[in-house]
Amino acid sequence: MTIASTPRTDQLLTLRNVVKHFDISGGLLDQLRFQNGRLTRRRTTVKAVNNVSFSITAGETFSVVGESGCGKSTLARTTIGIYPPNRGEILYRDQRIDNKNAQQMLPFRRKMQMIFQDPYASLNPRKTVMQTLEEPVVFHNPRISSADVRQRVATVMSQVGVDPKWAGRYPHEFSGGQRQRISIARALMVDPEFIVADEPVSALDVSIQAQILNLLMDAQQQRGLTYLFITHDLSVVEHISTRVAVMYLGTLCELSPAKPLFETPRHPYTQALLSAIPKLGRPASQHIRLRGEVPTPIHLPSGCVFHGRCIHANQRCREEIPMPKQVETGVIVACHGIEEGRI
Ligand code: SF4
C-alpha cells in the first residue's frame, strides 16, 4: 500500500510501507499465561506505526498531525533513524537508509537533524552552550580549527537570536524559549538539509511559540531547509505547512496540501479534528463529538482502525482495511465511505 504519489526527482525523503512495532512482552515469566488448564506464552506488541508511506519534497514543510499516542513521534524517530523500522523502506534522495549501519549512516546524519519537544531535557545540563554547539561540528569535521568552530558558533547563535557572548553559560541559565533557540542552533550547526521538528513549541509559553515558529520559517527560507513537523496543534499547522498528513492509531488517513485540508477536510477523523479548533462565530453545536475512546495500539481494530468511532462505518469498514486513494490533485484519503460516495 502506498500513499505516495508518482515519484518526483525533487523528493528528499520517501517512506514506503513503514511499520514500527514495539515488543513490550517483558521477560519469559511476564509472557506466561495459564489458560484453559494449559500454560501458554503470549507476546504483547504495541503497533505504533502501520504501513505508512509518503514522500517529502525538498523545501516543503510536511506536517504530521494527530492526537497524543497516534504514533506521530514514533514515525518521526523512525524516519530519522533513531528507531529501525520492522518493515518497509526509507529513502533519502533515492538511497535506502533504513538498512545502513552506524558508519554508513554518518553522511546522512549530518544532513538530517532533529529538534525535540522539551528544551529542558534535550540539552545536556553539564555542557555550556559553546560545548553543546561545537560538538556536532567537530564530530562531523574533525580537522576544523578551533577558531573556525568558535566563529561558526557565534554566527549561528546570532542567527537564532541568542547573544554569542552567552556561549559560556549553562542551559539552566536560560529561559525555555532561549533553550529551544539553542536546540535549533545545535541542529543548524552542521548545515542540515532536512530537520525533523517533534512538537518544537508545545512545551513553550504561548507568547514564545510564535517567535520560535517564525525563527524556524526564517531558517527555512535562508537555508532552503525541508521540515517534517510533528504536532497535535492544528492551528500551528495551518499557518506553516505545505502539506499535512493526518494520523490515527499509527495509520495515515488523509494527506493533502494544507489549504484544501483546512477548507474541505475529507476523512471523517480529519473532519472531527478540525471541528474541535475553536473559531470565532462557529457554534459549539458544529463540534463533531466522536463516540468511544481511542483503542489501544496493542489490539488494533480490524478493517478501518477508525470504524469504532465513525458514524459512517458499515460492515465493509469493519472487515477491510481502506486503501489510500487520490480524490483530487494531491489529496489522498483512505476511506471506504468516500470511495463508495457515501460521504
Ligand atoms: Fe468511517 Fe469506514 Fe471511512 Fe473508516 S473507512 S473512516 S469507518 S467510513
mmCIF file of C-alpha atoms and ligand atoms in Angstrom:
data_model
loop_
_atom_site.group_PDB
_atom_site.id
_atom_site.type_symbol
_atom_site.label_atom_id
_atom_site.label_comp_id
_atom_site.label_asym_id
_atom_site.label_seq_id
_atom_site.Cartn_x
_atom_site.Cartn_y
_atom_site.Cartn_z
ATOM 1 C CA MET A 1 0.000 0.000 0.000
ATOM 2 C CA THR A 2 1.398 3.393 -0.837
ATOM 3 C CA ILE A 3 0.041 6.846 -0.187
ATOM 4 C CA ALA A 4 2.935 8.499 -2.047
ATOM 5 C CA SER A 5 2.060 9.972 -5.395
ATOM 6 C CA THR A 6 4.133 9.370 -8.556
ATOM 7 C CA PRO A 7 7.862 9.602 -7.686
ATOM 8 C CA ARG A 8 9.363 13.033 -8.406
ATOM 9 C CA THR A 9 13.016 13.863 -8.792
ATOM 10 C CA ASP A 10 12.862 16.603 -6.122
ATOM 11 C CA GLN A 11 11.718 14.185 -3.433
ATOM 12 C CA LEU A 12 14.086 14.410 -0.495
ATOM 13 C CA LEU A 13 12.707 11.668 1.705
ATOM 14 C CA THR A 14 10.410 8.755 0.977
ATOM 15 C CA LEU A 15 8.763 6.269 3.309
ATOM 16 C CA ARG A 16 7.368 3.086 1.770
ATOM 17 C CA ASN A 17 5.064 0.900 3.845
ATOM 18 C CA VAL A 18 6.980 1.622 7.046
ATOM 19 C CA VAL A 19 5.987 -0.455 10.077
ATOM 20 C CA LYS A 20 7.266 0.132 13.602
ATOM 21 C CA HIS A 21 6.096 -2.174 16.385
ATOM 22 C CA PHE A 22 7.477 -2.460 19.913
ATOM 23 C CA ASP A 23 7.572 -5.745 21.766
ATOM 24 C CA ILE A 24 6.672 -4.946 25.384
ATOM 25 C CA SER A 25 6.227 -8.575 26.475
ATOM 26 C CA GLY A 26 8.962 -8.331 29.121
ATOM 27 C CA GLY A 27 10.755 -11.450 30.350
ATOM 28 C CA LEU A 28 9.634 -15.048 29.916
ATOM 29 C CA LEU A 29 7.741 -15.079 33.231
ATOM 30 C CA ASP A 30 5.773 -11.971 32.197
ATOM 31 C CA GLN A 31 4.753 -13.701 28.958
ATOM 32 C CA LEU A 32 3.404 -16.905 30.515
ATOM 33 C CA ARG A 33 -0.377 -17.220 30.933
ATOM 34 C CA PHE A 34 -2.401 -20.040 32.445
ATOM 35 C CA GLN A 35 -5.368 -20.570 30.125
ATOM 36 C CA ASN A 36 -7.829 -23.498 29.844
ATOM 37 C CA GLY A 37 -5.620 -25.653 32.037
ATOM 38 C CA ARG A 38 -2.527 -25.015 29.895
ATOM 39 C CA LEU A 39 0.490 -22.770 30.221
ATOM 40 C CA THR A 40 0.831 -20.577 27.134
ATOM 41 C CA ARG A 41 3.305 -17.900 26.124
ATOM 42 C CA ARG A 42 1.869 -14.631 24.853
ATOM 43 C CA ARG A 43 3.736 -11.689 23.363
ATOM 44 C CA THR A 44 2.461 -8.118 23.667
ATOM 45 C CA THR A 45 3.186 -5.737 20.808
ATOM 46 C CA VAL A 46 2.469 -2.017 20.517
ATOM 47 C CA LYS A 47 1.679 -1.379 16.851
ATOM 48 C CA ALA A 48 2.797 2.243 16.781
ATOM 49 C CA VAL A 49 3.223 2.792 13.020
ATOM 50 C CA ASN A 50 1.444 0.662 10.427
ATOM 51 C CA ASN A 51 2.173 0.690 6.704
ATOM 52 C CA VAL A 52 2.883 4.407 6.466
ATOM 53 C CA SER A 53 4.015 5.752 3.089
ATOM 54 C CA PHE A 54 4.646 9.288 1.884
ATOM 55 C CA SER A 55 7.257 11.409 0.158
ATOM 56 C CA ILE A 56 8.556 14.792 1.276
ATOM 57 C CA THR A 57 9.553 17.272 -1.416
ATOM 58 C CA ALA A 58 12.725 19.341 -0.970
ATOM 59 C CA GLY A 59 11.958 22.729 0.564
ATOM 60 C CA GLU A 60 8.495 21.946 1.913
ATOM 61 C CA THR A 61 7.114 21.792 5.439
ATOM 62 C CA PHE A 62 5.392 18.443 5.739
ATOM 63 C CA SER A 63 3.319 18.226 8.912
ATOM 64 C CA VAL A 64 2.045 15.089 10.604
ATOM 65 C CA VAL A 65 -0.887 15.709 12.950
ATOM 66 C CA GLY A 66 -2.968 13.549 15.242
ATOM 67 C CA GLU A 67 -3.903 13.057 18.879
ATOM 68 C CA SER A 68 -1.369 12.057 21.544
ATOM 69 C CA GLY A 69 -0.465 8.394 21.164
ATOM 70 C CA CYS A 70 -1.307 8.202 17.448
ATOM 71 C CA GLY A 71 2.292 7.235 16.619
ATOM 72 C CA LYS A 72 3.479 10.508 15.103
ATOM 73 C CA SER A 73 6.561 10.865 17.345
ATOM 74 C CA THR A 74 7.487 7.228 16.704
ATOM 75 C CA LEU A 75 7.124 7.950 12.999
ATOM 76 C CA ALA A 76 9.463 10.963 13.351
ATOM 77 C CA ARG A 77 12.094 8.949 15.216
ATOM 78 C CA THR A 78 11.840 6.074 12.736
ATOM 79 C CA THR A 79 12.191 8.472 9.802
ATOM 80 C CA ILE A 80 15.424 9.919 11.130
ATOM 81 C CA GLY A 81 16.874 6.540 12.102
ATOM 82 C CA ILE A 82 16.550 6.627 15.907
ATOM 83 C CA TYR A 83 14.292 3.540 15.692
ATOM 84 C CA PRO A 84 14.876 0.958 12.955
ATOM 85 C CA PRO A 85 11.628 0.075 11.146
ATOM 86 C CA ASN A 86 10.325 -3.507 11.420
ATOM 87 C CA ARG A 87 9.312 -3.440 7.773
ATOM 88 C CA GLY A 88 9.280 -1.051 4.847
ATOM 89 C CA GLU A 89 11.853 1.229 3.267
ATOM 90 C CA ILE A 90 13.121 4.746 3.975
ATOM 91 C CA LEU A 91 14.929 6.542 1.170
ATOM 92 C CA TYR A 92 16.924 9.765 1.331
ATOM 93 C CA ARG A 93 17.440 11.218 -2.136
ATOM 94 C CA ASP A 94 16.716 7.788 -3.658
ATOM 95 C CA GLN A 95 19.207 5.982 -1.394
ATOM 96 C CA ARG A 96 17.885 3.494 1.128
ATOM 97 C CA ILE A 97 18.945 4.474 4.634
ATOM 98 C CA ASP A 98 16.900 2.072 6.797
ATOM 99 C CA ASN A 99 19.347 -0.788 6.166
ATOM 100 C CA LYS A 100 22.591 1.135 6.759
ATOM 101 C CA ASN A 101 24.851 0.625 9.771
ATOM 102 C CA ALA A 102 26.073 3.469 12.001
ATOM 103 C CA GLN A 103 29.190 4.087 9.914
ATOM 104 C CA GLN A 104 27.277 4.123 6.617
ATOM 105 C CA MET A 105 24.707 6.493 8.140
ATOM 106 C CA LEU A 106 27.272 9.172 9.096
ATOM 107 C CA PRO A 107 26.952 11.300 5.910
ATOM 108 C CA PHE A 108 23.153 11.194 6.265
ATOM 109 C CA ARG A 109 23.262 12.056 9.990
ATOM 110 C CA ARG A 110 24.814 15.418 9.139
ATOM 111 C CA LYS A 111 22.089 16.174 6.613
ATOM 112 C CA MET A 112 19.235 15.053 8.877
ATOM 113 C CA GLN A 113 18.816 16.767 12.233
ATOM 114 C CA MET A 114 16.133 16.711 14.895
ATOM 115 C CA ILE A 115 14.637 19.294 17.243
ATOM 116 C CA PHE A 116 12.946 17.786 20.284
ATOM 117 C CA GLN A 117 9.849 18.848 22.187
ATOM 118 C CA ASP A 118 11.387 19.519 25.570
ATOM 119 C CA PRO A 119 14.213 22.083 25.509
ATOM 120 C CA TYR A 120 14.864 21.311 29.195
ATOM 121 C CA ALA A 121 15.574 17.612 28.588
ATOM 122 C CA SER A 122 17.261 17.832 25.187
ATOM 123 C CA LEU A 123 20.251 19.950 26.291
ATOM 124 C CA ASN A 124 22.991 18.455 28.455
ATOM 125 C CA PRO A 125 22.892 20.439 31.738
ATOM 126 C CA ARG A 126 26.643 19.877 32.269
ATOM 127 C CA LYS A 127 27.717 21.425 28.981
ATOM 128 C CA THR A 128 27.956 25.103 28.157
ATOM 129 C CA VAL A 129 26.250 26.403 25.042
ATOM 130 C CA MET A 130 29.657 26.530 23.350
ATOM 131 C CA GLN A 131 30.353 22.871 24.165
ATOM 132 C CA THR A 132 26.850 21.840 23.036
ATOM 133 C CA LEU A 133 27.113 23.681 19.728
ATOM 134 C CA GLU A 134 30.697 22.798 18.851
ATOM 135 C CA GLU A 135 30.213 19.067 19.483
ATOM 136 C CA PRO A 136 28.342 18.158 16.252
ATOM 137 C CA VAL A 137 30.641 20.363 14.134
ATOM 138 C CA VAL A 138 33.812 18.743 15.453
ATOM 139 C CA PHE A 139 32.241 15.271 15.196
ATOM 140 C CA HIS A 140 31.473 15.715 11.503
ATOM 141 C CA ASN A 141 34.614 17.814 10.672
ATOM 142 C CA PRO A 142 37.407 16.537 12.963
ATOM 143 C CA ARG A 143 40.019 18.715 11.203
ATOM 144 C CA ILE A 144 38.217 22.018 11.636
ATOM 145 C CA SER A 145 40.230 24.637 13.551
ATOM 146 C CA SER A 146 39.081 25.910 16.965
ATOM 147 C CA ALA A 147 38.884 29.449 15.594
ATOM 148 C CA ASP A 148 36.532 28.318 12.801
ATOM 149 C CA VAL A 149 34.342 26.423 15.282
ATOM 150 C CA ARG A 150 34.065 29.460 17.561
ATOM 151 C CA GLN A 151 33.253 31.665 14.587
ATOM 152 C CA ARG A 152 30.547 29.262 13.443
ATOM 153 C CA VAL A 153 29.060 29.038 16.951
ATOM 154 C CA ALA A 154 28.912 32.851 17.157
ATOM 155 C CA THR A 155 27.304 33.133 13.701
ATOM 156 C CA VAL A 156 24.610 30.529 14.349
ATOM 157 C CA MET A 157 23.868 31.885 17.856
ATOM 158 C CA SER A 158 23.283 35.321 16.331
ATOM 159 C CA GLN A 159 21.050 33.796 13.639
ATOM 160 C CA VAL A 160 18.801 32.148 16.242
ATOM 161 C CA GLY A 161 18.627 35.276 18.394
ATOM 162 C CA VAL A 162 20.899 34.274 21.288
ATOM 163 C CA ASP A 163 23.722 36.677 22.135
ATOM 164 C CA PRO A 164 27.079 34.941 21.320
ATOM 165 C CA LYS A 165 28.614 36.400 24.486
ATOM 166 C CA TRP A 166 26.418 33.916 26.432
ATOM 167 C CA ALA A 167 28.202 30.930 24.860
ATOM 168 C CA GLY A 168 29.914 30.158 28.191
ATOM 169 C CA ARG A 169 26.607 29.789 30.058
ATOM 170 C CA TYR A 170 24.853 26.558 31.024
ATOM 171 C CA PRO A 171 21.281 25.597 29.942
ATOM 172 C CA HIS A 172 19.768 26.324 33.378
ATOM 173 C CA GLU A 173 20.746 29.984 32.940
ATOM 174 C CA PHE A 174 18.302 30.345 30.006
ATOM 175 C CA SER A 175 14.513 30.531 29.677
ATOM 176 C CA GLY A 176 12.517 27.822 27.864
ATOM 177 C CA GLY A 177 12.301 29.875 24.664
ATOM 178 C CA GLN A 178 16.049 30.602 24.695
ATOM 179 C CA ARG A 179 16.802 26.917 25.275
ATOM 180 C CA GLN A 180 14.700 25.975 22.264
ATOM 181 C CA ARG A 181 16.628 28.579 20.234
ATOM 182 C CA ILE A 182 19.843 26.860 21.356
ATOM 183 C CA SER A 183 18.371 23.456 20.348
ATOM 184 C CA ILE A 184 17.604 24.896 16.919
ATOM 185 C CA ALA A 185 21.147 26.318 16.749
ATOM 186 C CA ARG A 186 22.542 22.862 17.533
ATOM 187 C CA ALA A 187 20.564 21.409 14.616
ATOM 188 C CA LEU A 188 21.739 24.209 12.280
ATOM 189 C CA MET A 189 25.420 23.952 13.234
ATOM 190 C CA VAL A 190 26.122 21.184 10.687
ATOM 191 C CA ASP A 191 24.251 22.812 7.774
ATOM 192 C CA PRO A 192 21.497 20.184 7.509
ATOM 193 C CA GLU A 193 19.080 19.787 4.589
ATOM 194 C CA PHE A 194 16.273 18.106 6.487
ATOM 195 C CA ILE A 195 15.003 18.760 10.013
ATOM 196 C CA VAL A 196 12.502 16.713 11.975
ATOM 197 C CA ALA A 197 10.803 19.017 14.483
ATOM 198 C CA ASP A 198 8.890 16.954 17.046
ATOM 199 C CA GLU A 199 6.368 19.239 18.781
ATOM 200 C CA PRO A 200 9.024 22.006 18.931
ATOM 201 C CA VAL A 201 6.752 24.633 20.515
ATOM 202 C CA SER A 202 4.272 22.659 22.608
ATOM 203 C CA ALA A 203 6.383 22.901 25.795
ATOM 204 C CA LEU A 204 6.693 26.692 25.464
ATOM 205 C CA ASP A 205 4.529 29.585 26.641
ATOM 206 C CA VAL A 206 2.039 30.734 24.014
ATOM 207 C CA SER A 207 3.776 34.117 23.804
ATOM 208 C CA ILE A 208 7.057 32.410 22.855
ATOM 209 C CA GLN A 209 5.598 29.875 20.399
ATOM 210 C CA ALA A 210 5.129 32.369 17.557
ATOM 211 C CA GLN A 211 8.731 33.603 17.928
ATOM 212 C CA ILE A 212 10.129 30.065 17.651
ATOM 213 C CA LEU A 213 7.884 29.257 14.674
ATOM 214 C CA ASN A 214 8.999 32.451 12.930
ATOM 215 C CA LEU A 215 12.619 31.526 13.632
ATOM 216 C CA LEU A 216 12.084 28.090 12.055
ATOM 217 C CA MET A 217 10.381 29.618 8.999
ATOM 218 C CA ASP A 218 13.172 32.227 8.589
ATOM 219 C CA ALA A 219 15.827 29.496 8.811
ATOM 220 C CA GLN A 220 13.923 27.528 6.157
ATOM 221 C CA GLN A 221 13.899 30.492 3.785
ATOM 222 C CA GLN A 222 17.537 31.404 4.340
ATOM 223 C CA ARG A 223 18.906 27.855 4.123
ATOM 224 C CA GLY A 224 16.401 26.061 1.877
ATOM 225 C CA LEU A 225 15.542 23.597 4.657
ATOM 226 C CA THR A 226 12.951 20.844 4.447
ATOM 227 C CA TYR A 227 10.881 20.148 7.586
ATOM 228 C CA LEU A 228 8.993 17.156 8.885
ATOM 229 C CA PHE A 229 6.883 18.893 11.503
ATOM 230 C CA ILE A 230 5.151 16.781 14.147
ATOM 231 C CA THR A 231 2.390 18.383 16.175
ATOM 232 C CA HIS A 232 -1.031 17.937 17.734
ATOM 233 C CA ASP A 233 -1.715 21.680 17.410
ATOM 234 C CA LEU A 234 -3.757 22.189 14.244
ATOM 235 C CA SER A 235 -3.791 25.968 14.491
ATOM 236 C CA VAL A 236 0.023 25.904 14.171
ATOM 237 C CA VAL A 237 -0.121 23.503 11.224
ATOM 238 C CA GLU A 238 -2.463 25.657 9.169
ATOM 239 C CA HIS A 239 -0.004 28.546 9.043
ATOM 240 C CA ILE A 240 3.303 26.799 8.446
ATOM 241 C CA SER A 241 2.593 23.666 6.389
ATOM 242 C CA THR A 242 2.909 22.978 2.701
ATOM 243 C CA ARG A 243 1.197 19.594 3.106
ATOM 244 C CA VAL A 244 -0.421 17.839 6.040
ATOM 245 C CA ALA A 245 -0.745 14.124 6.843
ATOM 246 C CA VAL A 246 -3.408 13.157 9.393
ATOM 247 C CA MET A 247 -2.599 10.119 11.507
ATOM 248 C CA TYR A 248 -4.869 7.933 13.627
ATOM 249 C CA LEU A 249 -3.714 4.849 15.549
ATOM 250 C CA GLY A 250 -0.466 4.543 13.590
ATOM 251 C CA THR A 251 -2.203 4.834 10.206
ATOM 252 C CA LEU A 252 -2.359 7.744 7.758
ATOM 253 C CA CYS A 253 -5.958 8.578 6.934
ATOM 254 C CA GLU A 254 -5.571 11.747 4.852
ATOM 255 C CA LEU A 255 -2.731 13.516 3.060
ATOM 256 C CA SER A 256 -3.381 16.885 1.472
ATOM 257 C CA PRO A 257 -1.947 20.329 0.728
ATOM 258 C CA ALA A 258 -2.689 22.473 3.788
ATOM 259 C CA LYS A 259 -5.255 24.842 2.231
ATOM 260 C CA PRO A 260 -7.719 22.230 0.892
ATOM 261 C CA LEU A 261 -7.357 20.186 4.069
ATOM 262 C CA PHE A 262 -8.477 23.078 6.246
ATOM 263 C CA GLU A 263 -11.146 24.258 3.789
ATOM 264 C CA THR A 264 -12.614 20.848 2.911
ATOM 265 C CA PRO A 265 -11.497 18.036 5.205
ATOM 266 C CA ARG A 266 -12.494 14.692 3.630
ATOM 267 C CA HIS A 267 -11.817 11.889 6.084
ATOM 268 C CA PRO A 268 -14.326 11.656 8.984
ATOM 269 C CA TYR A 269 -11.452 11.743 11.501
ATOM 270 C CA THR A 270 -9.958 14.884 9.901
ATOM 271 C CA GLN A 271 -13.410 16.484 9.973
ATOM 272 C CA ALA A 272 -13.721 15.745 13.705
ATOM 273 C CA LEU A 273 -10.202 17.036 14.454
ATOM 274 C CA LEU A 274 -10.751 20.304 12.589
ATOM 275 C CA SER A 275 -14.185 20.868 14.078
ATOM 276 C CA ALA A 276 -12.525 20.917 17.524
ATOM 277 C CA ILE A 277 -10.455 24.032 16.678
ATOM 278 C CA PRO A 278 -12.132 26.967 18.445
ATOM 279 C CA LYS A 279 -13.176 29.582 15.869
ATOM 280 C CA LEU A 280 -14.982 32.867 16.298
ATOM 281 C CA GLY A 281 -18.533 32.601 15.002
ATOM 282 C CA ARG A 282 -18.609 28.798 14.945
ATOM 283 C CA PRO A 283 -21.258 27.470 17.338
ATOM 284 C CA ALA A 284 -20.310 24.629 19.688
ATOM 285 C CA SER A 285 -23.070 22.544 18.067
ATOM 286 C CA GLN A 286 -20.859 22.187 14.971
ATOM 287 C CA HIS A 287 -18.191 20.415 17.011
ATOM 288 C CA ILE A 288 -18.191 16.753 15.927
ATOM 289 C CA ARG A 289 -18.116 14.599 19.049
ATOM 290 C CA LEU A 290 -16.527 11.235 18.406
ATOM 291 C CA ARG A 291 -18.077 8.292 20.198
ATOM 292 C CA GLY A 292 -15.979 5.999 22.384
ATOM 293 C CA GLU A 293 -12.286 6.125 23.204
ATOM 294 C CA VAL A 294 -9.172 5.719 21.075
ATOM 295 C CA PRO A 295 -8.497 1.934 21.044
ATOM 296 C CA THR A 296 -5.169 0.660 22.332
ATOM 297 C CA PRO A 297 -2.412 0.183 19.730
ATOM 298 C CA ILE A 298 -1.835 -3.249 21.303
ATOM 299 C CA HIS A 299 -5.172 -4.517 19.940
ATOM 300 C CA LEU A 300 -5.821 -2.657 16.690
ATOM 301 C CA PRO A 301 -9.413 -2.864 15.420
ATOM 302 C CA SER A 302 -9.984 -4.934 12.278
ATOM 303 C CA GLY A 303 -10.670 -3.200 8.961
ATOM 304 C CA CYS A 304 -10.556 0.585 9.250
ATOM 305 C CA VAL A 305 -8.912 1.405 12.610
ATOM 306 C CA PHE A 306 -11.376 4.301 12.984
ATOM 307 C CA HIS A 307 -14.544 2.224 12.479
ATOM 308 C CA GLY A 308 -15.492 2.019 16.180
ATOM 309 C CA ARG A 309 -15.800 5.814 16.374
ATOM 310 C CA CYS A 310 -17.060 6.636 12.884
ATOM 311 C CA ILE A 311 -20.752 7.369 12.304
ATOM 312 C CA HIS A 312 -20.361 6.282 8.658
ATOM 313 C CA ALA A 313 -18.952 2.815 9.410
ATOM 314 C CA ASN A 314 -20.541 -0.170 7.664
ATOM 315 C CA GLN A 315 -19.740 -3.886 7.520
ATOM 316 C CA ARG A 316 -17.014 -3.367 4.914
ATOM 317 C CA CYS A 317 -15.326 -0.806 7.199
ATOM 318 C CA ARG A 318 -15.255 -3.392 9.998
ATOM 319 C CA GLU A 319 -13.630 -6.058 7.812
ATOM 320 C CA GLU A 320 -11.476 -4.453 5.117
ATOM 321 C CA ILE A 321 -8.585 -2.035 5.555
ATOM 322 C CA PRO A 322 -9.232 1.041 3.363
ATOM 323 C CA MET A 323 -6.506 1.757 0.814
ATOM 324 C CA PRO A 324 -5.329 5.342 0.195
ATOM 325 C CA LYS A 325 -6.881 6.760 -2.989
ATOM 326 C CA GLN A 326 -6.399 10.104 -4.696
ATOM 327 C CA VAL A 327 -9.677 12.028 -4.624
ATOM 328 C CA GLU A 328 -8.349 15.196 -6.267
ATOM 329 C CA THR A 329 -4.931 16.506 -7.259
ATOM 330 C CA GLY A 330 -2.616 15.962 -4.295
ATOM 331 C CA VAL A 331 -5.433 14.931 -1.919
ATOM 332 C CA ILE A 332 -5.251 11.298 -0.828
ATOM 333 C CA VAL A 333 -7.743 9.691 1.547
ATOM 334 C CA ALA A 334 -8.083 6.165 2.934
ATOM 335 C CA CYS A 335 -11.837 5.696 3.496
ATOM 336 C CA HIS A 336 -14.413 3.243 2.144
ATOM 337 C CA GLY A 337 -17.217 5.755 2.693
ATOM 338 C CA ILE A 338 -15.571 8.326 0.409
ATOM 339 C CA GLU A 339 -14.706 5.673 -2.184
ATOM 340 C CA GLU A 340 -18.325 4.467 -2.177
ATOM 341 C CA GLY A 341 -19.674 8.031 -2.405
ATOM 342 C CA ARG A 342 -21.481 7.773 0.966
ATOM 343 C CA ILE A 343 -19.555 10.700 2.452
HETATM 344 FE FE1 SF4 B 1 -15.519 5.646 8.582
HETATM 345 FE FE2 SF4 B 1 -15.473 3.457 7.068
HETATM 346 FE FE3 SF4 B 1 -14.236 5.669 6.257
HETATM 347 FE FE4 SF4 B 1 -13.248 4.245 8.264
HETATM 348 S S1 SF4 B 1 -13.449 3.569 6.166
HETATM 349 S S2 SF4 B 1 -13.468 6.441 8.182
HETATM 350 S S3 SF4 B 1 -15.109 3.567 9.266
HETATM 351 S S4 SF4 B 1 -16.434 5.400 6.562
#
